[in-house]
Structure formats: C-alpha cells, structure tokens
XYZ file of C-alpha atoms in Angstrom:
723
model
C 15.647 -37.526 -27.066
C 12.869 -36.429 -28.629
C 14.321 -34.433 -31.359
C 12.173 -32.263 -33.730
C 12.140 -34.557 -36.791
C 10.860 -37.727 -34.595
C 7.917 -34.933 -33.005
C 6.967 -33.417 -37.081
C 6.767 -37.586 -37.703
C 4.302 -37.752 -34.431
C 2.002 -35.196 -36.016
C 2.490 -34.696 -39.587
C 2.006 -35.989 -42.691
C 4.614 -35.056 -44.678
C 3.341 -35.765 -48.285
C 0.722 -33.832 -47.797
C 2.583 -30.751 -47.205
C 4.342 -28.492 -49.572
C 7.800 -27.189 -49.364
C 7.079 -23.863 -47.558
C 4.668 -26.205 -45.321
C 7.766 -28.151 -44.418
C 9.959 -25.675 -43.268
C 7.360 -23.974 -41.200
C 5.989 -27.450 -39.529
C 9.403 -28.343 -38.436
C 10.252 -24.979 -37.420
C 7.279 -24.764 -34.557
C 8.141 -28.545 -33.995
C 11.756 -27.128 -32.695
C 9.727 -24.426 -30.509
C 7.338 -26.436 -29.075
C 10.887 -28.921 -27.627
C 12.366 -25.605 -26.094
C 9.271 -25.033 -23.929
C 10.208 -28.759 -22.937
C 13.823 -27.869 -22.046
C 12.812 -24.491 -19.590
C 13.395 -25.652 -16.326
C 9.872 -25.121 -15.358
C 7.468 -27.727 -17.035
C 3.938 -27.008 -17.803
C 1.007 -28.289 -17.134
C -0.203 -29.532 -20.396
C 2.250 -30.525 -23.272
C 1.764 -27.955 -26.655
C 2.933 -31.621 -28.108
C 0.847 -34.232 -26.559
C -2.014 -31.574 -27.360
C -1.158 -31.386 -31.075
C -0.628 -35.150 -31.400
C -4.569 -35.367 -30.084
C -5.876 -32.495 -32.881
C -3.759 -34.430 -35.689
C -5.669 -37.684 -35.325
C -8.368 -35.397 -36.130
C -6.770 -34.359 -39.586
C -6.578 -30.860 -38.032
C -5.082 -28.764 -40.627
C -1.355 -27.416 -40.441
C -1.995 -24.226 -39.389
C -3.988 -24.971 -36.123
C -1.375 -28.004 -35.294
C 1.296 -25.334 -35.784
C -0.169 -22.355 -33.527
C -1.023 -24.869 -31.154
C 2.846 -26.651 -31.124
C 4.059 -22.782 -30.496
C 1.129 -22.058 -27.477
C 2.994 -23.604 -24.315
C 2.506 -21.149 -21.382
C 6.301 -21.772 -20.701
C 6.450 -19.845 -24.697
C 4.516 -16.978 -23.978
C 7.880 -14.793 -22.665
C 9.975 -15.909 -25.056
C 7.901 -16.207 -28.583
C 5.476 -12.602 -28.511
C 2.888 -12.359 -31.040
C 5.086 -9.997 -33.252
C 7.716 -13.079 -33.364
C 5.107 -15.801 -34.331
C 3.591 -13.359 -36.632
C 6.535 -13.005 -38.569
C 7.660 -16.286 -38.124
C 4.756 -17.843 -39.148
C 2.024 -15.030 -40.700
C -0.917 -13.106 -39.513
C -3.560 -15.555 -39.102
C -1.279 -18.163 -37.148
C -0.079 -15.600 -34.649
C -4.040 -14.554 -34.088
C -5.009 -18.279 -33.649
C -2.201 -18.758 -31.190
C -3.415 -15.566 -29.203
C -6.411 -16.942 -29.077
C -5.075 -20.079 -27.700
C -3.232 -18.946 -25.185
C -5.861 -16.431 -23.950
C -8.107 -19.918 -22.630
C -5.096 -21.340 -21.692
C -4.134 -18.148 -19.610
C -7.234 -18.173 -17.895
C -7.025 -20.021 -14.251
C -7.965 -23.364 -14.109
C -8.485 -23.992 -10.538
C -8.798 -20.999 -7.869
C -9.932 -23.004 -3.954
C -10.314 -19.332 -3.001
C -13.526 -18.122 -5.669
C -17.008 -20.660 -5.880
C -16.864 -23.286 -8.496
C -20.059 -21.521 -10.041
C -18.024 -18.255 -10.565
C -15.060 -20.313 -12.305
C -17.166 -22.342 -14.119
C -19.518 -19.417 -15.718
C -16.220 -17.316 -16.269
C -14.441 -20.063 -18.170
C -17.725 -20.955 -20.390
C -18.015 -17.136 -21.092
C -14.354 -17.373 -22.207
C -14.571 -20.371 -24.390
C -18.052 -20.003 -25.827
C -16.491 -16.694 -26.616
C -13.196 -18.465 -28.302
C -15.777 -20.915 -29.958
C -17.141 -18.107 -31.933
C -14.375 -15.916 -32.830
C -12.004 -18.642 -34.600
C -13.753 -22.205 -33.906
C -9.902 -23.466 -34.044
C -9.419 -22.343 -30.605
C -12.457 -24.447 -29.133
C -11.019 -27.446 -30.427
C -7.846 -27.368 -29.546
C -9.215 -25.949 -25.825
C -10.920 -29.489 -25.932
C -7.562 -31.426 -26.581
C -6.085 -29.560 -23.933
C -8.789 -30.707 -21.833
C -7.990 -33.667 -22.947
C -4.399 -34.425 -22.298
C -4.821 -32.998 -19.147
C -7.264 -35.237 -17.808
C -4.975 -38.149 -18.941
C -2.341 -36.836 -16.816
C -4.718 -35.924 -14.151
C -4.038 -38.741 -11.659
C -0.959 -37.292 -10.123
C -2.300 -34.528 -8.680
C -4.686 -33.263 -5.578
C -7.952 -35.681 -5.197
C -9.725 -31.999 -4.642
C -8.275 -30.529 -8.230
C -9.165 -33.810 -9.429
C -12.415 -33.333 -8.547
C -12.857 -30.273 -9.340
C -11.213 -30.318 -12.824
C -13.593 -33.632 -14.173
C -16.601 -31.111 -12.372
C -16.239 -28.974 -14.660
C -15.123 -31.548 -17.513
C -18.495 -32.904 -17.078
C -20.102 -29.467 -16.964
C -19.158 -27.415 -20.222
C -16.380 -29.479 -21.679
C -18.170 -32.841 -22.839
C -21.584 -31.273 -23.608
C -19.242 -28.949 -25.563
C -17.504 -31.375 -27.177
C -21.126 -32.719 -27.926
C -22.197 -30.159 -29.701
C -19.442 -29.806 -32.008
C -20.001 -33.081 -32.988
C -16.131 -34.705 -31.465
C -16.718 -37.923 -30.750
C -13.310 -39.236 -30.277
C -12.972 -36.239 -27.626
C -16.370 -36.682 -26.532
C -15.668 -40.246 -25.342
C -12.775 -39.856 -23.530
C -13.775 -36.324 -21.972
C -16.670 -38.283 -20.340
C -14.994 -41.585 -19.258
C -12.267 -39.679 -17.825
C -13.872 -37.183 -15.758
C -16.332 -39.820 -14.463
C -13.601 -41.598 -13.452
C -12.955 -39.117 -11.026
C -16.204 -37.925 -10.162
C -16.771 -41.844 -8.691
C -15.038 -43.814 -8.721
C -16.484 -46.874 -7.182
C -18.853 -46.759 -10.380
C -16.508 -46.400 -12.955
C -14.625 -49.407 -11.628
C -17.421 -51.878 -11.025
C -18.628 -51.519 -14.773
C -15.220 -51.322 -16.155
C -15.231 -54.792 -13.861
C -18.685 -55.881 -15.216
C -17.622 -55.536 -18.709
C -14.296 -56.690 -18.306
C -15.772 -60.420 -16.811
C -17.549 -61.414 -20.072
C -15.497 -59.937 -22.363
C -14.446 -63.052 -24.328
C -17.825 -64.177 -24.267
C -19.264 -60.411 -25.789
C -16.819 -60.512 -28.596
C -17.359 -63.796 -29.449
C -21.163 -63.305 -29.793
C -19.726 -60.104 -32.221
C -17.939 -61.886 -34.193
C -19.990 -64.731 -35.077
C -22.543 -62.125 -35.818
C -20.707 -59.752 -37.798
C -20.444 -62.901 -39.903
C -23.284 -64.060 -40.470
C -24.506 -60.443 -41.270
C -21.873 -60.037 -43.959
C -23.087 -63.748 -45.851
C -26.764 -61.737 -45.658
C -25.206 -58.815 -47.438
C -22.501 -60.644 -49.789
C -26.005 -62.581 -50.864
C -27.333 -59.857 -51.562
C -24.626 -58.143 -53.623
C -23.973 -54.829 -51.277
C -20.720 -54.021 -50.393
C -19.789 -53.039 -46.525
C -17.831 -53.238 -43.902
C -18.672 -54.076 -40.556
C -16.751 -54.014 -37.301
C -17.669 -53.953 -33.341
C -18.413 -51.019 -31.790
C -16.805 -50.229 -28.754
C -19.002 -49.026 -25.433
C -17.772 -46.962 -23.283
C -18.280 -46.853 -19.768
C -19.969 -43.370 -19.334
C -22.386 -43.902 -21.855
C -22.993 -47.453 -20.303
C -23.526 -45.898 -16.925
C -26.327 -42.781 -18.352
C -27.983 -45.108 -19.864
C -28.068 -47.623 -16.666
C -30.011 -44.532 -14.927
C -31.770 -43.569 -17.864
C -33.682 -46.657 -17.568
C -33.247 -47.858 -14.473
C -31.648 -51.202 -15.305
C -28.783 -52.986 -14.476
C -25.694 -53.554 -17.086
C -26.884 -56.876 -17.343
C -30.316 -55.573 -19.180
C -28.989 -53.384 -21.844
C -29.900 -53.825 -25.201
C -26.506 -52.092 -26.796
C -24.034 -53.670 -25.168
C -23.122 -55.610 -27.863
C -23.011 -53.851 -30.549
C -21.907 -53.700 -34.458
C -21.126 -50.242 -37.028
C -22.266 -51.143 -40.742
C -20.569 -49.107 -43.151
C -21.993 -48.982 -46.772
C -21.425 -46.766 -49.778
C -24.499 -44.600 -50.169
C -27.813 -43.645 -48.062
C -30.046 -46.173 -50.122
C -27.530 -48.867 -48.873
C -28.099 -47.436 -45.633
C -31.534 -48.181 -46.217
C -31.716 -51.782 -48.532
C -29.733 -52.864 -45.020
C -31.621 -51.717 -42.822
C -35.004 -53.715 -44.728
C -32.793 -56.886 -44.831
C -31.722 -57.125 -41.209
C -35.438 -56.336 -39.728
C -36.603 -59.175 -42.162
C -34.297 -62.339 -40.848
C -34.840 -60.751 -36.893
C -37.239 -59.035 -34.858
C -36.617 -55.357 -33.776
C -37.451 -53.764 -30.947
C -39.447 -50.768 -31.963
C -38.619 -48.169 -28.620
C -34.784 -48.403 -29.676
C -35.135 -47.633 -33.329
C -33.718 -44.181 -34.398
C -33.367 -42.696 -38.060
C -31.271 -39.799 -37.847
C -30.323 -39.730 -40.684
C -33.827 -38.118 -41.845
C -33.744 -36.023 -38.856
C -29.856 -35.860 -37.521
C -28.698 -34.551 -34.378
C -28.433 -30.842 -33.651
C -24.454 -31.252 -33.557
C -24.780 -33.143 -37.653
C -24.716 -36.507 -36.107
C -26.348 -38.911 -39.245
C -26.358 -42.791 -38.835
C -29.303 -45.383 -38.238
C -29.588 -47.390 -34.765
C -31.559 -49.942 -34.392
C -31.808 -53.382 -31.864
C -32.080 -57.060 -32.864
C -33.105 -59.852 -31.361
C -29.917 -61.471 -32.937
C -28.464 -64.777 -33.185
C -29.493 -67.387 -29.665
C -31.815 -64.423 -28.316
C -29.737 -61.537 -27.328
C -30.109 -58.072 -28.444
C -27.694 -56.379 -30.281
C -27.606 -52.566 -31.555
C -26.311 -52.398 -35.260
C -25.494 -48.986 -36.781
C -25.534 -48.252 -39.953
C -24.585 -45.146 -42.175
C -21.974 -43.976 -45.034
C -18.336 -42.953 -44.741
C -18.738 -40.265 -44.626
C -21.705 -39.511 -41.796
C -18.726 -42.308 -39.871
C -16.041 -39.631 -40.227
C -18.350 -36.810 -39.462
C -19.820 -38.180 -36.667
C -15.968 -39.084 -35.520
C -14.198 -35.446 -36.053
C -17.500 -33.690 -36.235
C -17.094 -29.841 -36.851
C -13.367 -30.481 -37.142
C -14.309 -32.597 -40.027
C -16.328 -29.837 -41.908
C -13.231 -26.846 -41.488
C -12.902 -25.395 -45.132
C -10.977 -22.225 -45.832
C -12.534 -19.947 -49.191
C -9.157 -18.113 -50.526
C -9.638 -14.206 -50.302
C -8.942 -10.892 -49.314
C -6.532 -11.161 -45.918
C -5.564 -14.883 -45.624
C -8.209 -17.493 -44.886
C -11.461 -16.897 -44.007
C -14.052 -20.238 -42.246
C -17.224 -20.890 -44.498
C -20.155 -18.417 -44.325
C -22.416 -20.962 -42.607
C -20.373 -21.917 -39.862
C -19.688 -18.118 -39.319
C -24.157 -17.824 -39.010
C -23.893 -20.788 -36.889
C -21.565 -19.364 -34.239
C -22.708 -15.757 -34.235
C -25.622 -15.946 -31.618
C -24.089 -17.654 -29.552
C -21.328 -14.788 -29.715
C -24.269 -11.886 -29.219
C -25.632 -13.476 -26.355
C -22.424 -13.440 -24.737
C -19.868 -10.225 -25.481
C -20.911 -8.038 -23.485
C -22.777 -10.248 -20.266
C -21.514 -11.278 -16.867
C -24.986 -12.055 -15.490
C -24.994 -16.100 -13.380
C -28.156 -16.581 -14.929
C -27.372 -16.330 -18.421
C -24.193 -18.852 -18.009
C -26.607 -21.468 -15.791
C -29.069 -21.251 -19.404
C -26.473 -21.489 -21.647
C -24.969 -24.495 -19.231
C -27.920 -26.169 -19.033
C -29.076 -25.959 -22.682
C -26.040 -27.528 -23.414
C -26.360 -30.749 -21.626
C -30.227 -31.101 -22.744
C -31.986 -33.179 -25.168
C -33.754 -32.583 -28.359
C -36.767 -32.993 -30.116
C -37.474 -32.921 -33.617
C -41.308 -32.622 -34.477
C -42.713 -32.023 -38.302
C -44.844 -29.107 -39.806
C -47.940 -29.868 -41.790
C -45.863 -30.162 -45.057
C -42.681 -32.375 -42.966
C -40.274 -31.053 -42.581
C -38.067 -31.227 -39.621
C -37.891 -28.832 -36.922
C -35.570 -29.091 -33.592
C -36.983 -28.124 -30.840
C -35.227 -28.421 -27.250
C -36.779 -30.894 -24.853
C -40.172 -29.325 -23.077
C -41.161 -27.372 -26.353
C -44.355 -26.670 -26.883
C -46.970 -26.136 -29.415
C -46.196 -22.145 -28.854
C -42.448 -22.407 -28.748
C -42.975 -24.154 -32.326
C -45.524 -21.503 -34.243
C -42.400 -19.074 -32.601
C -40.051 -20.816 -33.986
C -41.467 -21.078 -37.403
C -42.197 -17.105 -37.669
C -42.413 -14.449 -35.422
C -46.156 -13.498 -36.209
C -47.476 -17.210 -36.430
C -46.821 -16.641 -33.032
C -48.357 -13.475 -32.427
C -51.322 -14.394 -33.854
C -51.433 -18.246 -32.601
C -54.738 -19.278 -30.745
C -54.609 -23.116 -30.716
C -52.578 -26.533 -31.929
C -52.872 -29.376 -33.582
C -50.863 -31.984 -32.423
C -50.718 -35.353 -34.589
C -54.344 -33.974 -35.773
C -55.815 -33.397 -32.430
C -55.991 -30.170 -30.558
C -54.048 -29.722 -27.855
C -53.925 -26.863 -25.096
C -50.461 -24.589 -26.303
C -48.279 -25.879 -23.406
C -48.770 -29.555 -24.190
C -45.001 -30.540 -23.784
C -43.765 -31.809 -26.851
C -42.302 -35.648 -27.885
C -39.824 -36.593 -31.560
C -42.021 -37.256 -34.171
C -44.099 -35.200 -33.337
C -46.797 -33.599 -36.693
C -47.445 -30.038 -35.330
C -50.199 -27.888 -36.761
C -50.728 -23.659 -35.399
C -54.106 -22.338 -35.616
C -54.310 -19.262 -35.762
C -56.539 -15.580 -36.246
C -55.989 -12.772 -38.359
C -55.822 -9.950 -36.255
C -54.335 -12.025 -33.498
C -51.943 -10.275 -30.614
C -50.000 -12.425 -28.143
C -51.234 -12.896 -24.501
C -49.541 -11.395 -21.287
C -50.199 -14.929 -19.212
C -47.629 -16.698 -22.160
C -44.749 -15.112 -20.404
C -46.023 -16.852 -16.742
C -43.246 -19.776 -16.418
C -46.089 -21.166 -13.991
C -48.668 -21.719 -16.891
C -46.091 -23.048 -19.085
C -46.868 -21.827 -22.810
C -43.259 -21.054 -23.264
C -40.256 -23.400 -22.519
C -37.128 -20.646 -25.372
C -36.344 -17.602 -23.718
C -36.435 -16.765 -27.972
C -39.693 -16.962 -27.855
C -40.149 -14.847 -24.872
C -38.573 -12.280 -25.557
C -40.679 -12.209 -29.331
C -43.328 -11.617 -26.284
C -41.644 -9.637 -23.970
C -40.819 -7.384 -27.444
C -44.538 -7.071 -28.532
C -45.799 -6.027 -25.825
C -42.851 -3.513 -25.012
C -43.529 -2.227 -28.723
C -47.211 -1.948 -27.984
C -47.156 -0.255 -24.409
C -44.579 2.152 -25.753
C -46.779 3.952 -28.031
C -49.616 3.627 -25.335
C -47.487 5.470 -22.698
C -46.493 7.976 -24.840
C -50.047 8.792 -25.384
C -51.019 8.555 -22.150
C -47.590 10.516 -20.891
C -48.953 13.076 -23.024
C -52.203 13.978 -21.960
C -51.237 14.480 -18.688
C -48.788 16.739 -19.470
C -50.858 19.121 -20.970
C -53.797 18.344 -18.277
C -51.453 19.461 -15.812
C -50.213 23.131 -18.007
C -53.921 23.990 -18.598
C -54.584 23.100 -14.517
C -52.188 25.376 -13.691
C -52.015 28.218 -16.246
C -48.948 27.137 -17.663
C -49.588 28.118 -21.550
C -45.977 30.035 -20.912
C -43.885 26.972 -19.860
C -42.193 25.466 -22.975
C -42.326 21.477 -23.616
C -38.348 21.854 -24.158
C -37.841 23.761 -20.827
C -39.327 20.569 -18.775
C -37.367 18.116 -20.583
C -34.633 19.943 -19.746
C -35.480 19.940 -16.239
C -35.912 16.313 -15.819
C -32.198 15.996 -18.031
C -34.638 13.988 -21.285
C -33.178 14.891 -24.991
C -36.582 14.037 -26.419
C -40.277 14.281 -25.603
C -41.510 10.495 -26.745
C -38.926 9.400 -23.984
C -40.071 11.663 -21.188
C -43.824 11.049 -22.212
C -43.079 7.279 -22.234
C -42.097 7.188 -18.293
C -44.822 10.129 -17.260
C -46.846 7.273 -18.729
C -45.695 4.667 -17.432
C -45.415 6.667 -13.841
C -41.647 6.311 -13.664
C -42.614 10.167 -13.538
C -45.002 10.976 -11.510
C -47.827 13.613 -11.238
C -46.612 15.433 -8.128
C -42.891 15.123 -9.651
C -44.467 17.091 -12.913
C -46.883 19.203 -10.678
C -43.807 20.717 -8.911
C -41.234 21.042 -11.442
C -43.516 23.449 -13.659
C -44.421 25.200 -10.495
C -40.956 26.117 -10.745
C -40.599 26.441 -13.844
C -43.140 29.428 -13.180
C -41.962 31.400 -9.813
C -39.146 33.483 -11.920
C -41.623 34.784 -14.425
C -43.664 36.103 -11.727
C -43.949 39.394 -12.235
C -43.212 42.094 -8.825
C -46.595 43.814 -8.177
C -46.377 47.521 -7.391
C -48.236 50.428 -4.946
C -47.600 54.151 -6.626
C -43.502 52.718 -7.159
C -43.192 51.056 -3.962
C -42.323 47.250 -3.295
C -45.104 45.268 -1.794
C -44.882 42.502 -0.379
C -47.559 39.857 0.666
C -46.605 38.669 4.161
C -47.071 35.984 6.349
C -46.254 36.391 10.193
C -44.129 33.684 11.889
C -46.989 32.773 14.735
C -48.359 34.253 17.878
C -46.147 32.516 19.216
C -43.257 35.169 20.330
C -40.772 31.774 20.468
C -40.942 31.465 16.663
C -40.735 35.832 16.033
C -37.187 35.375 17.328
C -36.314 32.824 14.590
C -34.211 35.326 12.155
C -31.979 37.463 13.704
C -32.519 41.458 12.846
C -28.823 42.946 12.708
C -29.208 46.040 14.911
C -33.136 45.424 15.026
C -33.515 43.170 17.537
C -37.471 43.736 18.687
C -38.556 44.690 14.560
C -41.883 42.823 13.997
C -40.347 39.633 11.238
C -42.186 37.988 8.799
C -41.717 35.599 6.064
C -42.547 35.800 2.516
C -44.704 33.514 1.262
C -43.817 33.756 -2.712
C -40.154 32.196 -1.564
C -40.784 30.580 1.142
C -37.227 30.899 3.029
C -36.741 27.457 5.316
C -34.281 27.722 8.005
C -31.249 28.061 7.366
C -31.227 29.087 4.127
C -29.414 32.146 2.744
C -31.749 35.125 3.442
C -32.206 38.714 3.392
C -34.500 41.091 5.311
C -36.650 44.188 3.404
C -38.498 46.752 5.765
C -41.472 47.393 4.345
C -44.128 50.078 5.087
C -45.191 49.262 8.426
C -45.396 45.672 8.528
C -41.875 44.798 9.877
C -39.014 42.944 8.288
C -40.284 40.871 5.280
C -37.643 37.619 5.181
C -36.680 36.093 1.613
C -34.373 33.883 -0.147
C -31.461 36.020 -1.597
C -32.508 34.133 -4.950
C -35.854 35.276 -5.236
C -37.179 36.745 -8.177
C -38.924 39.784 -6.302
C -35.346 40.480 -4.350
C -34.105 40.411 -7.870
C -36.017 42.231 -9.975
C -36.222 45.905 -7.207
C -35.293 48.791 -8.575
C -31.825 50.864 -7.304
C -35.204 52.547 -4.862
C -36.438 49.812 -3.817
C -32.915 48.385 -3.218
C -32.138 51.475 0.294
C -34.755 48.702 1.756
C -32.538 45.547 2.201
C -31.036 45.014 5.557
C -28.854 41.659 7.006
C -30.820 39.532 8.672
C -29.682 36.109 9.820
C -31.594 32.488 11.288
C -31.072 32.414 14.766
C -29.732 29.046 15.338
C -30.917 28.678 19.181
C -34.339 28.995 17.075
C -33.799 24.957 16.116
C -35.303 22.472 18.730
C -33.164 19.816 16.557
C -29.828 20.429 15.053
C -29.531 17.420 13.241
C -32.397 14.087 13.512
C -32.048 10.799 11.473
C -34.937 10.028 8.898
C -35.710 7.083 6.610
C -35.990 7.506 2.757
C -37.722 4.172 0.941
C -37.175 4.165 -2.519
C -38.670 2.249 -5.900
C -36.923 3.042 -9.239
C -35.895 0.948 -12.038
C -32.356 -0.559 -11.807
C -29.995 1.552 -14.184
C -26.227 1.892 -14.708
C -24.913 5.429 -12.490
C -28.594 5.466 -10.149
C -27.145 4.692 -6.524
C -24.516 7.035 -7.544
C -27.198 10.347 -8.877
C -28.744 9.639 -5.374
C -25.993 9.440 -3.130
C -24.969 12.904 -5.605
C -28.104 14.636 -4.743
C -28.390 13.763 -1.206
C -24.813 15.461 -1.161
C -25.368 18.446 -2.878
C -28.543 18.853 0.245
C -25.871 18.535 2.807
C -27.643 15.399 3.856
C -25.585 12.670 5.302
C -26.289 9.093 4.345
C -25.882 6.747 7.953
C -27.051 3.600 6.970
C -28.081 1.414 3.133
C -30.346 -1.335 2.221
C -30.999 -2.848 -1.354
C -32.378 -5.361 -2.964
C -32.336 -5.401 -6.671
C -35.268 -7.641 -8.474
C -33.124 -9.009 -11.339
C -36.344 -10.276 -13.811
C -38.696 -6.927 -13.230
C -34.909 -5.046 -13.228
C -35.984 -2.840 -10.520
C -34.141 -1.878 -7.131
C -35.392 -1.301 -3.109
C -33.779 1.280 -1.324
C -33.929 2.131 2.316
C -32.012 4.512 3.431
C -31.495 6.134 6.480
C -30.529 10.223 6.301
C -28.957 12.232 8.569
C -30.882 15.496 8.239
C -30.040 19.454 10.070
C -33.344 20.277 11.719
C -33.315 23.563 9.004
C -33.909 21.007 5.634
C -37.612 20.521 4.929
C -37.826 15.803 4.596
C -40.462 17.523 1.717
C -37.925 19.220 -0.443
C -35.253 16.201 -0.010
C -38.154 14.268 -1.754
C -38.644 16.490 -4.581
C -35.025 16.542 -5.442
C -34.909 12.618 -5.053
C -37.913 12.064 -7.176
C -36.403 14.269 -10.139
C -33.660 12.094 -10.807
C -33.912 9.160 -13.504
C -35.826 6.185 -13.172
C -36.910 6.917 -9.492
C -40.347 5.518 -10.050
C -41.374 6.718 -6.459
C -40.218 7.556 -2.868
C -41.720 7.940 0.795
C -39.538 10.114 3.173
C -40.057 10.300 7.157
C -39.176 11.107 10.216
C -37.695 8.613 12.332
C -38.465 8.432 16.405
C-alpha cells in the first residue's frame, strides 16, 4: 500500500526543500492519499496530476495545491482549512483549480459548441488570474486522456475533440512541448484511430533501420564538431504521430516521403556556437532551402527558439537537424512553466510584471462577454499560424497569418494606420490588401493629414484581418461621427424650436422628456436620427400645450369648438347626464379621444364642449366658470369595433431593457400584445421587431406610435390596422 512518504518521493526533491517546506509537502501527500481511501473515486487522481507537473519542474506551492485539489476533498477540506494549513496563496490556487474542475467536462444534453465555448472562457479567465492554474488544468487533461480508453466511445470522442480544439493549442501557446505532444497524440488516437494505427505501424516497421542510420549520422556529426573544438550533446529526436499526420496533410505526401522522419538534435553552449555548427553542417552537406527556419533570430510567439534545417545526409537520405542551446531546449520543453519566477514583496508572492502584461488583454476581452462569436474567434486564433515580417529597420513584427500591410501599419502605431495610403513590400508598391508572408520587409507610405477609409471595414475587400486594427478604425469613425452628429442634432433642435415659436421651452425640459441626462448624447442621437424630427416636434408641442393661456371674452370662458359631424349618429358619441338631446362638440385644444376621461362645459349658445379632465383650459377655470361643468361620458354603443388588431413594426438599436420598455409602454396604453417576432443583427447591434397588438377602439394608432418613438434607441416605428 502506498504511503505518504512513497508519494512524496515521486513528486518532490527533498534536497531542494527547507524543513518548513518539507512538512507542508508531506502533509499535502497525506491529504491526497485520503481521497484515494474514500468510497467514490475521482475520475482523475490529483496525485497523478502532481507527478506530471513534477516532471515539468513546477514549484512546491503548485504541487501542494494540486495534491489537495482532488474533487473528492472539496467538502472535506474547505478553502479556510487549506489556508490555515498551507497559507492564503496556496488556498487561492486551490480555489482556482477546483473552479475549473467543477465545470462539467461532458454533457450530452448541451451542444458541443456551447460546452467548448464555456470551457474556453473559464480556462482563459483562470489563466489570466494565475497562469499556474492553466498549467495544472493541462496536466489534468493529460491524466484524463491516459485513462480514457475505459470510457464510453461517445465521451472519448467528445473529450478528444475538445482537447484538439482547446487544450492542445493552449499548451502550444504556452510553449509546453511535453504536454503539447501528449495531448495531440492521445486526442488524435481517439479521433482518428485507424489513421493513428496506420502511422504507428509504418513507423514501427522501419524503426530499427531508421535508428541505426541516425546513430551513424550522429557519429559523423560528433567527429565533425569535435574536430572544430565545439563541445556539444547530440541525440536522436523522437517524432510524434500527430505532427507526422499534420505534415502529411499539409504537404500531401505519404509518410515515406517526409523529410524529417530522421531527426537529430544538437545542443551547444552559446548562440554563436549554434550558427557555427550550422555553417559546418551546410558546408558538409546540401540542404533543402524551403525547410530552413531560424527561430533564434525570429522566435515563435510562444518563445520557442532553435535553428531547423533539413540536409541531404549520408547515403542520400534527408535528415532534420535542430540546433539550440540547453537553455533554449529547456524553455521549449517546459515553456512558460520554465519561466515561473516570483518576487518577494507585499503579501505573499506575485508573478513577474512582464508575464502579467502578456496575458492581461485576454482577460479584458473575456471578462464580460458570453457572445459565442468571440469564443469562436479566440479558438481560431489559438490554432492559427503566425507570420514574422520586418520593418525597414529590420525589426521583427509578429502578425496573424493572412495579415495585410494595413494590419502591419496599425500594429506599429494607430496613427500610422490612419495615415497609411500605400505600402512597399520587399521594395515594390503593393495593394494594401496584399497578404504578407514570413520574411517580407514592409514600408508604410503615408500622407500628412490622412484618415481611414470606410472601405477598410468591408471584410469582402480584405484590407484588415486583425480585430484590433478594425476596432481602431471603428473607434476613429465613431469619434468623428459623434462630433458631426452633435452639430447636426443641435441645428435640428434649434430649427424646430424656431419653427414652432417655442422659445419659452428650455433644453432641460426637452432632455427630461426624452430621458437624457446631458445634451451631447441627445444631440448625437438626434443627428443620427435615432430620435427623428417627428418625435422632437411632438415633444415640443406637448410641452407647449400647458403653457397656453385660456381665452376670455367679457369674463366668460369661450372655447373654439368643433362639431363632431353632420352625421346624426356620431352626435351620440358623448352621453350627457340629464340632457341627452343637447348638442355636443369636441374641444380642439385637447382633442379628447373615445374612452378618455372627459368633462362637459356648457357654452353660451353652442351646446356642450367636451374636454379631457386634464385639459389645461379646464384646470385654469375660475370659480364662477367651474359651475358650468357637467358630467358627460362616452356612449359605448357608438364604437364600431370594441377591439381590433394592428401590426407594429419597430427598428431600434439594441440595448439592455429595450424590450421591457416597449412592453411597459404598451401596457400603460392598455394595449395587449398577441404575438411578436424579433431579429437581432449582432454585427450592427440593431433589432427588428414585428408585433401584433389587440387594441380597443378608443385608442388612436397615432398615439401608440408617438409613445413608442419616444423610447430611447427606437430608430423608427410604423403601425397599421390589420384587415
């Protein structure tokens, strides 16, 4: 039976630990063993994960956190208990690991895309808070894949697919070759079992012959370097099945025709020695030019450095040779794990600032989004190849594959991109939409007062492939448009105020009516036509109405009136209590609508004028004039259709709470919503709504339109009665 001491010897190096660290590590091993003695076993044992991390030379704190993060210990050892035993930093690390492990890895009831998107979000957020959490999660996935053959085939395929899409690219991005190769090979084994076995069989078929050839070539190389007093370590380099398959796919070649099935690695002390060795090899054998890569001069984005060359070696066979220093090799094998350095200060330990900066952008992008398109773009970028191009001063710039000279310009500086009007690629003028290749030298041609073109944002024209560059162009236009729209909107506002003789209306009154806190945003939306002129006119007219003074003639309240109609039937629209045969007229000052709360005013010789109870003229009556008011009500038999249906079409700029505001407005108008269909354009951030309404006959369609158009972000609205 395994003891805590046995586990300790597998994971920790006692000679590197202080006495205090030794106690902490032994305690962590004891806790990990507790999980194995519980009735329900974990899918992945934390002790297996810790052994993988130990091979990456991870620090003592990470190994301890991994050991005590076993899912079976969550309810036994709380965060508080872990903090008491191991300290706050370890407790926070365990919480991060547990959070990722808590996310269900496979759910047959959820779409695979949804699961993968959420997985990617969770992992990248964890990575940007503490990169070690991401490294631990990668190790968990390696351990999971090692035991996957016992699982249901459906689950095997799902986990392998997720590994290929997310985990392997992340291991590559972090430069951890030890994890990357195993993640790729194991996932490939479950996704393409027949192809995996075929390649493995072909490799095994000539393994003895290939290894003998490699040994003979290494002897020749060793003698060559020794004769030039260069100390070196030479070894054969293992080939991984997934990388062989990818190269077969990319080059459309059978396995026997690949250049690098025979591979050798040379370690020398210095960078100078690397190039000296390269010179000796190329002077001895011919090399394949298209297979030469100098990753020392131009490192990969994940920090990988080495010289790669393929020679036509002894007996006419091709051999791939990699030349690097021991430090470069260590970095390539362990990636970011090899660079985990702490600095003392403040509470506990904090990661190097350069590392923090390199991952902060990912967090800013992911922290507040759930848009699936964002995750799709990130996943694509993780798996994409990068290119390396040069400035006129031979500085190396890393861009995404497919990047254009315009992407290059914006990568250098935003203003350089704005002023760009052309570019020279390798000394020749090329279109700004030209895809760049590794090794291109790019010179940006500018004009003094240049500015972006809207065509640059058209994806069909291919000017920009980088989302960062596109955002810079969009930001420029938004800024320019804002200033212009504010000016246009302000001009429209003052023109309407003058046309309606509404100088008595103040701007704050108008802002309050439209629910704006400051004028610039109001003028901008008016200039953009998010608020149309009809809405503005209606709002000003409504603000004017209460300010009209009642007209008096010989101290008697006199109303202009409008007879309902010469049609006798419509005369019965209003019922006057105790005087059903009196002539009635609707007052034009408030234009009461069927169903509104009304009151009658007895005029001198013109019958009864019907007003809304909240009419300004009624509210301003004198005490004597109030005696002329009588009770009136609408004759319900007068309505042709008690209820009918109408179609309301709304176009608006999408925002949080828009639909709620529309529904509340309809409810306040006593309008029922029968059906709704909406379409949202995620790219333009607009929404198109088609609503079917049930409306009482006393409600005027124009009033509904008026209220809907007042809602913030509504660009246009149209309503019609359905037949």
